Tab-separated table of C-alpha atoms and ligand atoms in Angstrom:
chain	number	residue	atom	x	y	z
A	1	MET	CA	10.824	-2.560	-11.239
A	2	LYS	CA	11.556	-1.282	-7.934
A	3	ILE	CA	14.889	-1.605	-5.746
A	4	HIS	CA	15.964	-1.074	-2.218
A	5	GLU	CA	17.174	2.072	-0.843
A	6	TYR	CA	20.521	0.483	0.069
A	7	GLN	CA	20.981	-0.519	-3.751
A	8	GLY	CA	19.695	2.980	-4.750
A	9	ARG	CA	22.462	4.615	-2.588
A	10	GLN	CA	24.958	2.714	-4.317
A	11	LEU	CA	23.901	3.776	-7.659
A	12	LEU	CA	24.010	7.355	-6.529
A	13	ALA	CA	27.221	6.909	-5.183
A	14	SER	CA	28.300	5.125	-8.468
A	15	PHE	CA	27.195	8.660	-10.241
A	16	GLY	CA	29.242	10.747	-7.934
A	17	ILE	CA	26.496	11.895	-5.419
A	18	LEU	CA	27.639	11.739	-1.947
A	19	VAL	CA	25.613	9.408	0.450
A	20	PRO	CA	26.445	8.192	3.910
A	21	ALA	CA	27.946	4.947	4.382
A	22	GLY	CA	25.945	2.020	5.269
A	23	THR	CA	25.609	-1.697	5.959
A	24	LEU	CA	22.779	-4.333	5.622
A	25	VAL	CA	21.702	-6.182	8.419
A	26	GLU	CA	19.300	-9.163	8.196
A	27	SER	CA	18.947	-10.337	11.694
A	28	ILE	CA	18.614	-9.145	15.149
A	29	GLU	CA	21.871	-10.734	16.202
A	30	GLN	CA	23.930	-8.591	13.500
A	31	ALA	CA	22.527	-5.417	14.947
A	32	ALA	CA	24.916	-4.508	17.708
A	33	THR	CA	28.341	-5.395	15.960
A	34	THR	CA	26.919	-3.662	13.003
A	35	TYR	CA	26.112	-0.603	14.879
A	36	LYS	CA	29.822	-0.593	16.344
A	37	GLN	CA	31.307	-0.797	12.951
A	38	VAL	CA	29.197	1.726	11.122
A	39	ALA	CA	29.513	4.319	14.265
A	40	ALA	CA	33.363	3.542	14.368
A	41	GLU	CA	33.673	4.133	10.382
A	42	SER	CA	31.817	7.554	10.494
A	43	GLY	CA	33.520	8.714	13.767
A	44	SER	CA	29.991	9.410	15.244
A	45	ASP	CA	27.526	7.643	17.530
A	46	LEU	CA	24.805	8.611	15.729
A	47	VAL	CA	23.373	5.550	13.164
A	48	VAL	CA	19.992	5.505	11.463
A	49	VAL	CA	18.253	2.065	11.337
A	50	LYS	CA	15.988	1.968	8.264
A	51	ALA	CA	13.672	-0.846	7.200
A	52	GLN	CA	14.453	-1.940	3.525
A	53	VAL	CA	11.103	-2.551	1.504
A	54	HIS	CA	9.785	-1.482	-1.422
A	55	ALA	CA	7.415	1.306	0.176
A	56	GLY	CA	7.805	4.712	1.475
A	57	GLY	CA	6.226	6.477	4.403
A	58	ARG	CA	8.828	4.363	6.602
A	59	GLY	CA	9.563	7.832	8.745
A	60	LYS	CA	6.259	8.081	9.799
A	61	ALA	CA	5.448	4.462	10.195
A	62	GLY	CA	8.249	4.274	12.862
A	63	PHE	CA	10.465	2.422	10.610
A	64	VAL	CA	13.475	4.742	10.401
A	65	LYS	CA	14.932	5.173	13.708
A	66	LEU	CA	18.017	7.424	14.748
A	67	VAL	CA	19.945	5.472	17.190
A	68	ARG	CA	22.822	6.298	19.760
A	69	SER	CA	24.024	3.053	21.201
A	70	ALA	CA	24.258	-0.617	20.271
A	71	LYS	CA	21.391	-1.528	22.593
A	72	GLU	CA	19.202	1.200	20.905
A	73	ALA	CA	20.076	-0.229	17.509
A	74	GLU	CA	19.312	-3.867	18.533
A	75	ASP	CA	15.834	-2.673	19.963
A	76	ALA	CA	15.060	-0.709	16.686
A	77	ALA	CA	16.049	-3.939	14.623
A	78	ARG	CA	14.103	-6.249	16.966
A	79	PHE	CA	11.009	-4.044	16.217
A	80	MET	CA	11.169	-3.570	12.478
A	81	LEU	CA	12.171	-7.406	11.936
A	82	THR	CA	9.230	-8.431	13.914
A	83	ASN	CA	6.681	-6.155	12.957
A	84	ARG	CA	4.761	-5.845	9.808
A	85	MET	CA	5.396	-2.251	8.486
A	86	VAL	CA	1.955	-0.281	7.535
A	87	SER	CA	2.536	3.141	6.057
A	88	VAL	CA	0.211	5.437	3.741
A	89	GLN	CA	1.881	3.486	0.915
A	90	THR	CA	1.318	-0.182	1.945
A	91	GLY	CA	-2.352	-0.879	2.464
A	92	PRO	CA	-3.874	-2.182	5.977
A	93	GLU	CA	-2.210	-5.483	5.831
A	94	GLY	CA	1.316	-3.819	5.667
A	95	LEU	CA	4.722	-5.523	4.610
A	96	GLU	CA	6.895	-7.870	6.272
A	97	VAL	CA	10.406	-6.415	6.734
A	98	THR	CA	13.443	-8.649	6.359
A	99	LYS	CA	16.368	-6.534	5.736
A	100	LEU	CA	17.635	-3.388	7.405
A	101	LEU	CA	20.005	-0.619	6.698
A	102	PHE	CA	22.257	0.506	9.021
A	103	ALA	CA	23.701	3.954	7.834
A	104	ALA	CA	25.935	6.523	9.440
A	105	GLY	CA	23.431	9.218	10.832
A	106	VAL	CA	23.808	12.844	9.611
A	107	ASP	CA	23.058	16.087	11.405
A	108	ILE	CA	20.756	18.275	9.486
A	109	ALA	CA	21.237	21.955	9.742
A	110	ASP	CA	18.364	24.218	10.982
A	111	ARG	CA	16.352	25.835	8.106
A	112	ALA	CA	17.890	29.356	7.781
A	113	GLY	CA	15.121	31.866	8.740
A	114	GLY	CA	12.842	28.913	9.123
A	115	ALA	CA	10.489	28.151	11.860
A	116	LYS	CA	11.397	26.492	15.016
A	117	GLY	CA	12.688	22.677	14.544
A	118	ALA	CA	12.622	23.112	10.823
A	119	LYS	CA	15.429	21.362	9.013
A	120	GLU	CA	17.095	21.727	5.787
A	121	GLU	CA	15.702	18.995	3.870
A	122	PHE	CA	14.954	19.270	0.101
A	123	TYR	CA	13.038	17.002	-2.612
A	124	LEU	CA	14.702	16.282	-5.635
A	125	ALA	CA	13.367	13.793	-8.371
A	126	ILE	CA	13.632	13.034	-12.203
A	127	THR	CA	10.729	11.537	-13.874
A	128	THR	CA	8.647	11.598	-16.977
A	129	ASP	CA	5.935	14.133	-17.354
A	130	ARG	CA	3.427	12.685	-19.541
A	131	ALA	CA	1.841	16.055	-20.284
A	132	THR	CA	4.767	17.587	-21.910
A	133	ARG	CA	6.382	14.198	-22.860
A	134	ARG	CA	9.714	15.142	-21.345
A	135	ASN	CA	11.700	14.228	-18.407
A	136	VAL	CA	11.447	16.502	-15.813
A	137	LEU	CA	13.454	17.409	-12.919
A	138	ILE	CA	11.183	18.198	-9.555
A	139	ALA	CA	12.571	19.853	-6.650
A	140	SER	CA	11.123	21.435	-3.552
A	141	ARG	CA	12.590	23.225	-0.530
A	142	GLU	CA	9.659	21.461	1.573
A	143	GLY	CA	11.336	18.068	1.420
A	144	GLY	CA	11.035	15.335	3.916
A	145	VAL	CA	8.161	13.212	5.047
A	146	ASP	CA	5.280	15.674	4.242
A	147	ILE	CA	6.027	16.216	0.521
A	148	GLU	CA	2.668	14.606	-0.465
A	149	THR	CA	1.064	17.208	1.645
A	150	VAL	CA	3.137	19.933	0.177
A	151	ALA	CA	2.577	19.025	-3.520
A	152	HIS	CA	-1.289	18.972	-2.396
A	153	ASN	CA	-1.608	21.816	-0.664
A	154	THR	CA	0.961	24.228	-1.934
A	155	PRO	CA	1.929	23.287	-5.557
A	156	ASP	CA	3.560	26.508	-5.722
A	157	ALA	CA	6.383	24.966	-3.568
A	158	ILE	CA	7.352	22.466	-6.419
A	159	ILE	CA	9.707	23.495	-9.054
A	160	LYS	CA	9.830	21.714	-12.318
A	161	GLU	CA	12.610	22.051	-14.742
A	162	PRO	CA	12.221	19.939	-18.278
A	163	LEU	CA	15.322	18.028	-19.460
A	164	HIS	CA	16.269	18.616	-22.857
A	165	PRO	CA	15.617	15.153	-24.982
A	166	ILE	CA	18.960	15.188	-26.072
A	167	MET	CA	21.067	17.412	-24.011
A	168	GLY	CA	19.679	16.311	-20.764
A	169	LEU	CA	19.677	18.570	-17.725
A	170	GLN	CA	21.821	21.683	-18.195
A	171	GLN	CA	24.525	23.007	-15.668
A	172	HIS	CA	22.486	26.357	-16.072
A	173	GLN	CA	19.133	24.908	-15.262
A	174	ALA	CA	20.442	23.145	-12.328
A	175	ARG	CA	21.992	26.500	-11.082
A	176	ARG	CA	18.631	28.014	-11.401
A	177	VAL	CA	16.902	25.281	-9.523
A	178	ALA	CA	19.758	25.397	-6.780
A	179	PHE	CA	19.100	29.300	-6.406
A	180	GLU	CA	15.490	28.917	-6.361
A	181	LEU	CA	15.705	26.424	-3.414
A	182	GLY	CA	17.481	29.042	-1.422
A	183	LEU	CA	21.052	27.372	-1.604
A	184	LYS	CA	23.911	29.595	-0.809
A	185	GLY	CA	27.844	29.613	-1.486
A	186	SER	CA	29.291	26.102	-2.183
A	187	GLN	CA	25.836	24.482	-1.542
A	188	VAL	CA	25.002	25.815	-5.068
A	189	GLY	CA	28.194	23.563	-6.777
A	190	GLN	CA	27.283	20.610	-4.476
A	191	ALA	CA	23.435	20.653	-5.513
A	192	VAL	CA	24.403	21.090	-9.236
A	193	LYS	CA	26.713	18.229	-9.219
A	194	ILE	CA	24.088	15.921	-7.599
A	195	MET	CA	21.000	17.165	-9.887
A	196	VAL	CA	23.110	16.569	-13.131
A	197	GLY	CA	24.436	13.410	-11.761
A	198	LEU	CA	20.830	12.018	-10.964
A	199	ALA	CA	19.732	13.196	-14.357
A	200	LYS	CA	22.551	11.092	-16.148
A	201	LEU	CA	21.642	8.233	-13.757
A	202	PHE	CA	18.087	8.515	-14.748
A	203	GLU	CA	18.869	8.504	-18.479
A	204	ALA	CA	21.830	5.989	-18.347
A	205	LYS	CA	19.995	3.282	-16.455
A	206	ASP	CA	16.149	3.816	-18.111
A	207	CYS	CA	14.724	4.865	-14.696
A	208	THR	CA	11.040	5.856	-14.623
A	209	LEU	CA	11.542	7.613	-11.313
A	210	ALA	CA	14.851	8.602	-9.848
A	211	GLU	CA	14.038	10.327	-6.238
A	212	ILE	CA	16.118	11.800	-3.254
A	213	ASN	CA	13.915	12.632	-0.703
A	214	PRO	CA	15.410	14.216	1.588
A	215	LEU	CA	18.555	15.670	0.159
A	216	ILE	CA	19.967	17.319	3.086
A	217	ILE	CA	22.645	20.187	4.123
A	218	THR	CA	24.691	19.329	6.984
A	219	PRO	CA	25.392	22.029	10.059
A	220	PRO	CA	28.412	24.027	8.910
A	221	THR	CA	31.791	22.932	10.204
A	222	PRO	CA	35.303	24.747	10.014
A	223	THR	CA	36.149	22.439	6.781
A	224	HIS	CA	32.460	23.133	5.236
A	225	ALA	CA	31.472	26.457	5.902
A	226	ASP	CA	28.142	26.091	4.091
A	227	GLY	CA	27.719	22.313	5.251
A	228	GLN	CA	27.664	19.366	2.791
A	229	VAL	CA	24.683	18.672	0.570
A	230	LEU	CA	24.119	14.893	1.118
A	231	ALA	CA	21.477	12.200	-0.225
A	232	ILE	CA	20.007	10.229	2.639
A	233	ASP	CA	17.245	8.543	1.081
A	234	ALA	CA	17.156	6.742	-2.281
A	235	LYS	CA	14.002	5.714	-4.159
A	236	PHE	CA	14.312	4.168	-7.919
A	237	SER	CA	11.849	2.536	-10.417
A	238	PHE	CA	12.990	1.156	-13.741
A	239	ASP	CA	11.341	0.933	-17.165
A	240	ASP	CA	10.575	-3.102	-17.079
A	241	ASN	CA	11.073	-3.064	-20.951
A	242	ALA	CA	14.361	-1.693	-20.519
A	243	THR	CA	15.792	-3.834	-17.957
A	244	PHE	CA	17.245	-6.470	-20.548
A	245	ARG	CA	20.075	-4.017	-21.230
A	246	HIS	CA	21.200	-3.573	-17.725
A	247	LYS	CA	22.535	-6.840	-16.019
A	248	ASP	CA	23.506	-4.450	-13.159
A	249	ILE	CA	19.933	-3.518	-12.492
A	250	GLN	CA	18.506	-7.044	-13.110
A	251	ALA	CA	20.909	-8.209	-10.486
A	252	MET	CA	19.078	-5.790	-7.607
A	253	PHE	CA	15.881	-7.593	-8.444
A	254	ASP	CA	14.241	-8.930	-5.215
A	255	PRO	CA	11.449	-11.362	-5.855
A	256	THR	CA	10.475	-11.415	-2.108
A	257	GLU	CA	9.116	-7.875	-2.539
A	258	GLU	CA	6.871	-8.767	-5.603
A	259	ASN	CA	3.101	-9.826	-5.320
A	260	PRO	CA	3.640	-13.823	-5.806
A	261	ALA	CA	0.709	-13.989	-8.270
A	262	GLU	CA	1.823	-11.640	-10.525
A	263	LEU	CA	5.586	-13.290	-10.273
A	264	ARG	CA	3.916	-16.804	-11.223
A	265	ALA	CA	1.961	-15.022	-14.285
A	266	GLN	CA	5.026	-13.645	-15.301
A	267	ARG	CA	6.759	-17.085	-15.675
A	268	PHE	CA	3.786	-17.882	-18.068
A	269	GLY	CA	3.809	-15.052	-20.176
A	270	LEU	CA	0.803	-13.410	-18.904
A	271	SER	CA	0.309	-9.939	-17.980
A	272	TYR	CA	-1.677	-9.988	-14.478
A	273	ILE	CA	-2.029	-7.337	-11.986
A	274	ALA	CA	-3.974	-8.042	-8.676
A	275	LEU	CA	-6.794	-5.497	-7.932
A	276	ASP	CA	-9.311	-5.456	-4.759
A	277	GLY	CA	-12.628	-6.343	-6.455
A	278	ASN	CA	-14.339	-9.674	-6.830
A	279	ILE	CA	-14.915	-10.307	-10.506
A	280	GLY	CA	-12.075	-12.399	-12.036
A	281	CYS	CA	-11.149	-11.405	-15.448
A	282	LEU	CA	-9.467	-13.446	-18.170
A	283	VAL	CA	-9.053	-11.674	-21.413
A	284	ASN	CA	-6.556	-11.629	-24.497
A	285	GLY	CA	-5.191	-8.164	-25.311
A	286	ALA	CA	-4.340	-5.273	-22.928
A	287	GLY	CA	-7.005	-2.908	-24.832
A	288	LEU	CA	-9.501	-5.734	-24.668
A	289	ALA	CA	-8.661	-6.119	-20.947
A	290	MET	CA	-9.203	-2.656	-19.952
A	291	ALA	CA	-12.491	-2.163	-21.977
A	292	THR	CA	-13.454	-5.400	-19.868
A	293	MET	CA	-12.779	-3.904	-16.681
A	294	ASP	CA	-14.616	-0.764	-17.749
A	295	ILE	CA	-17.679	-2.365	-18.678
A	296	VAL	CA	-17.729	-4.456	-15.693
A	297	LYS	CA	-17.479	-1.096	-13.638
A	298	LEU	CA	-20.048	0.194	-15.835
A	299	HIS	CA	-22.441	-2.747	-14.479
A	300	GLY	CA	-21.726	-2.021	-11.064
A	301	GLY	CA	-19.074	-4.696	-10.533
A	302	SER	CA	-15.559	-4.594	-9.438
A	303	PRO	CA	-12.540	-6.280	-11.172
A	304	ALA	CA	-10.502	-8.330	-9.001
A	305	ASN	CA	-7.419	-8.442	-11.493
A	306	PHE	CA	-6.420	-7.274	-14.916
A	307	LEU	CA	-5.345	-10.215	-17.032
A	308	ASP	CA	-3.730	-10.452	-20.407
A	309	VAL	CA	-3.251	-13.982	-21.692
A	310	GLY	CA	-1.741	-12.324	-24.878
A	311	GLY	CA	-2.354	-13.099	-28.364
A	312	SER	CA	-0.897	-16.451	-28.516
A	313	ALA	CA	-1.390	-18.210	-25.240
A	314	THR	CA	-1.008	-21.919	-25.071
A	315	GLU	CA	-3.563	-24.083	-23.255
A	316	GLU	CA	-1.364	-24.589	-20.417
A	317	ALA	CA	-0.920	-20.976	-20.012
A	318	VAL	CA	-4.715	-20.662	-19.978
A	319	THR	CA	-4.842	-23.173	-17.224
A	320	GLU	CA	-2.340	-21.204	-15.286
A	321	ALA	CA	-4.254	-18.187	-15.578
A	322	PHE	CA	-7.397	-19.607	-14.067
A	323	SER	CA	-5.398	-21.264	-11.095
A	324	ILE	CA	-3.867	-17.533	-10.806
A	325	ILE	CA	-7.378	-16.062	-10.654
A	326	LEU	CA	-9.075	-18.614	-8.404
A	327	ALA	CA	-6.201	-18.434	-5.907
A	328	ASP	CA	-7.537	-15.146	-5.008
A	329	HIS	CA	-10.260	-15.754	-2.203
A	330	ASN	CA	-11.918	-12.516	-3.080
A	331	VAL	CA	-12.893	-13.885	-6.665
A	332	LYS	CA	-16.900	-14.643	-6.561
A	333	GLY	CA	-17.046	-14.975	-10.376
A	334	VAL	CA	-15.103	-15.316	-13.392
A	335	MET	CA	-15.640	-13.604	-16.724
A	336	VAL	CA	-13.780	-14.793	-19.763
A	337	ASN	CA	-13.745	-12.289	-22.867
A	338	ILE	CA	-12.054	-13.571	-25.825
A	339	PHE	CA	-11.805	-12.011	-29.299
A	340	GLY	CA	-9.949	-14.860	-31.136
A	341	GLY	CA	-7.571	-13.234	-33.828
A	342	ILE	CA	-4.232	-14.804	-33.495
A	343	MET	CA	-5.565	-16.532	-30.408
A	344	ARG	CA	-7.905	-19.432	-31.275
A	345	CYS	CA	-11.330	-20.009	-29.174
A	346	ASP	CA	-11.081	-23.605	-29.385
A	347	VAL	CA	-7.578	-23.438	-27.679
A	348	ILE	CA	-9.196	-21.234	-25.178
A	349	ALA	CA	-12.119	-23.389	-24.657
A	350	ALA	CA	-9.933	-26.236	-24.154
A	351	GLY	CA	-7.801	-24.424	-21.558
A	352	ILE	CA	-11.029	-23.667	-19.730
A	353	ILE	CA	-12.171	-27.204	-19.545
A	354	ASN	CA	-8.576	-28.503	-18.539
A	355	ALA	CA	-8.413	-25.769	-15.752
A	356	ALA	CA	-12.034	-26.973	-14.535
A	357	THR	CA	-10.744	-30.559	-14.280
A	358	LYS	CA	-7.601	-29.880	-12.465
A	359	HIS	CA	-8.949	-27.164	-10.038
A	360	LYS	CA	-8.965	-28.005	-6.636
A	361	ASN	CA	-11.287	-26.863	-4.150
A	362	PRO	CA	-10.536	-26.437	-0.456
A	363	ASP	CA	-13.072	-29.001	0.260
A	364	GLY	CA	-10.951	-31.639	-1.876
A	365	SER	CA	-13.546	-31.445	-4.731
A	366	THR	CA	-12.412	-30.524	-8.171
A	367	GLY	CA	-14.037	-28.345	-10.602
A	368	PHE	CA	-15.037	-24.585	-10.464
A	369	LYS	CA	-17.554	-23.478	-7.918
A	370	VAL	CA	-17.981	-19.842	-8.842
A	371	PRO	CA	-19.785	-18.615	-11.565
A	372	LEU	CA	-18.465	-18.558	-15.002
A	373	VAL	CA	-19.177	-16.498	-17.741
A	374	VAL	CA	-17.728	-16.820	-21.202
A	375	ARG	CA	-17.944	-14.700	-24.247
A	376	LEU	CA	-15.811	-15.898	-27.247
A	377	GLU	CA	-15.842	-14.462	-30.635
A	378	GLY	CA	-13.607	-14.788	-33.796
A	379	THR	CA	-11.396	-17.471	-34.975
A	380	ASN	CA	-12.742	-21.018	-34.598
A	381	VAL	CA	-15.542	-19.456	-32.489
A	382	GLU	CA	-17.924	-22.591	-33.273
A	383	ALA	CA	-15.518	-25.195	-32.373
A	384	GLY	CA	-14.633	-23.432	-28.836
A	385	ARG	CA	-18.575	-23.114	-28.358
A	386	LYS	CA	-18.992	-26.786	-29.081
A	387	LEU	CA	-16.211	-27.815	-26.858
A	388	LEU	CA	-17.777	-26.000	-23.873
A	389	ALA	CA	-21.278	-27.449	-24.630
A	390	ASP	CA	-19.986	-30.789	-24.893
A	391	ALA	CA	-18.079	-30.422	-21.647
A	392	LYS	CA	-21.262	-29.030	-19.373
A	393	GLY	CA	-20.720	-31.800	-17.236
A	394	SER	CA	-17.524	-30.576	-15.843
A	395	LEU	CA	-18.507	-27.038	-16.047
A	396	PRO	CA	-21.912	-26.793	-13.953
A	397	THR	CA	-21.553	-23.070	-13.360
A	398	LEU	CA	-20.799	-22.223	-17.088
A	399	GLN	CA	-23.079	-19.317	-18.660
A	400	PRO	CA	-22.113	-18.649	-22.158
A	401	ALA	CA	-22.636	-14.936	-23.300
A	402	THR	CA	-23.717	-13.263	-26.551
A	403	ASP	CA	-21.592	-10.094	-26.437
A	404	LEU	CA	-19.760	-8.070	-24.122
A	405	THR	CA	-22.532	-6.481	-22.224
A	406	ASP	CA	-24.477	-9.512	-21.965
A	407	ALA	CA	-21.289	-11.037	-20.329
A	408	ALA	CA	-20.757	-8.076	-17.727
A	409	MET	CA	-24.293	-8.102	-16.945
A	410	LYS	CA	-24.419	-11.691	-16.473
A	411	VAL	CA	-21.144	-11.879	-14.162
A	412	CYS	CA	-22.121	-8.730	-12.072
A	413	LYS	CA	-25.665	-10.333	-11.479
A	414	ALA	CA	-23.889	-13.847	-10.471
A	415	VAL	CA	-21.610	-12.268	-8.080
A	416	GLY	CA	-24.847	-10.066	-6.547
B	1	GDP	P1	10.806	7.710	4.141
B	1	GDP	O1	9.959	8.127	5.334
B	1	GDP	O2	10.447	6.331	4.064
B	1	GDP	O3	10.758	8.454	3.034
B	1	GDP	O4	12.227	7.614	4.766
B	1	GDP	P2	13.449	8.689	4.715
B	1	GDP	O5	14.842	7.717	4.782
B	1	GDP	O6	12.993	9.773	4.021
B	1	GDP	O7	13.470	9.163	6.373
B	1	GDP	C1	12.487	9.800	6.918
B	1	GDP	C2	12.872	11.192	7.486
B	1	GDP	O8	13.849	10.626	8.820
B	1	GDP	C3	13.748	11.800	6.886
B	1	GDP	O9	13.052	12.788	5.975
B	1	GDP	C4	14.566	12.596	8.162
B	1	GDP	O10	13.834	13.771	8.680
B	1	GDP	C5	14.950	11.596	8.979
B	1	GDP	N1	16.036	11.038	8.999
B	1	GDP	C6	16.397	9.924	8.037
B	1	GDP	N2	17.865	9.737	8.121
B	1	GDP	C7	18.364	10.845	9.276
B	1	GDP	C8	19.763	10.997	9.390
B	1	GDP	O11	20.827	10.296	9.179
B	1	GDP	N3	19.884	12.005	10.389
B	1	GDP	C9	18.617	12.920	10.869
B	1	GDP	N4	18.715	13.728	11.458
B	1	GDP	N5	17.381	12.616	10.332
B	1	GDP	C10	17.227	11.585	9.279
B	2	MN	MN1	12.287	9.526	2.263
């Protein structure tokens, strides 16, 4: 599960990490008054308007704008609320933006000894490193909007510090990272506090990713001779298997940011992930679903989805599964691959027939128009096959398959 930046900022603040104040805006009409309020509270006319969507790359897409007047704030809000955001992380169709964060803008110090225009923007994140099976702190001096390029072209610019499985991130580790980042004076202590806080947050809330990019340093002032170290972006993902024990995180769930088909599937206990191919797959068991997608690929096809109906799906859930698969207009054929263990093949067959009789085509007719290849094996397989054979009238496009390879070849051939 992901959350918005404005929610992430609240989390950071609750773990003692300094974040500039901000307010959520959901309409163009609110823009001018909110601008004035945020500017008045921070004592600066610089405000940053930021699209709140579950995707990054907003800066480069023009969906993070620094404004200095109510008029500019309103223009930025109008642009973001009336255009879809297309960034490197969204795909060409982009995302609709319905929420904006108006945050106090900050000045960023020039990079000491850096190239002209270079600013003190750092990358800081905690995630799980599967290779070492540890949580790891990742940091870089080259933070900001080009971190992906940095990681790709100059991997040496990325610092990694593993967290102790029980003790978490130690102060001395955080200090070492702070020095490696080139921080000086009171910046070190400020950054250590942020790193340790972020590690605690990651652990306490069962995160899979806790990212601050950029972490910045403000220019020196008489009261802060080394500047202030602040988080001005926040990105979090949480382990879905652990959200049950975090009511506060659950409350941050925003269904409008989720794929509607995936949400619908969740309600029926189906694990569904939309993909971009044209062969719908209905399978029981996650391992078999992976193997099915592999074999479809092997025979030149491309899966439209991952769908695991689980070990004990009801006829109703199977009917729903078909309805979700066929709602995807890219689907040109469906492959059903069931190995009945706890799952009974006759339940699946009944679900297929039920789904076919209920399925409505755009032209008003009922029944499946797309080729349907079915491979059944295991518990009650004979009963299942008989049900399908007897229902041939309502399943004109049905092709039974003898095994996995036969099924994959048939469905790939059928979609052309
Ligand atoms: P992202 O592109 O989706 O990761 O959005 P960010 O929140 O990271 O903003 C992108 C970039 O905008 C940052 O790397 C900064 O360079 C700039 N930016 C964002 N907020 C501020 C701010 O308050 N002041 C200044 N000077 N720059 C900002
Ligand atoms: Mn960012």
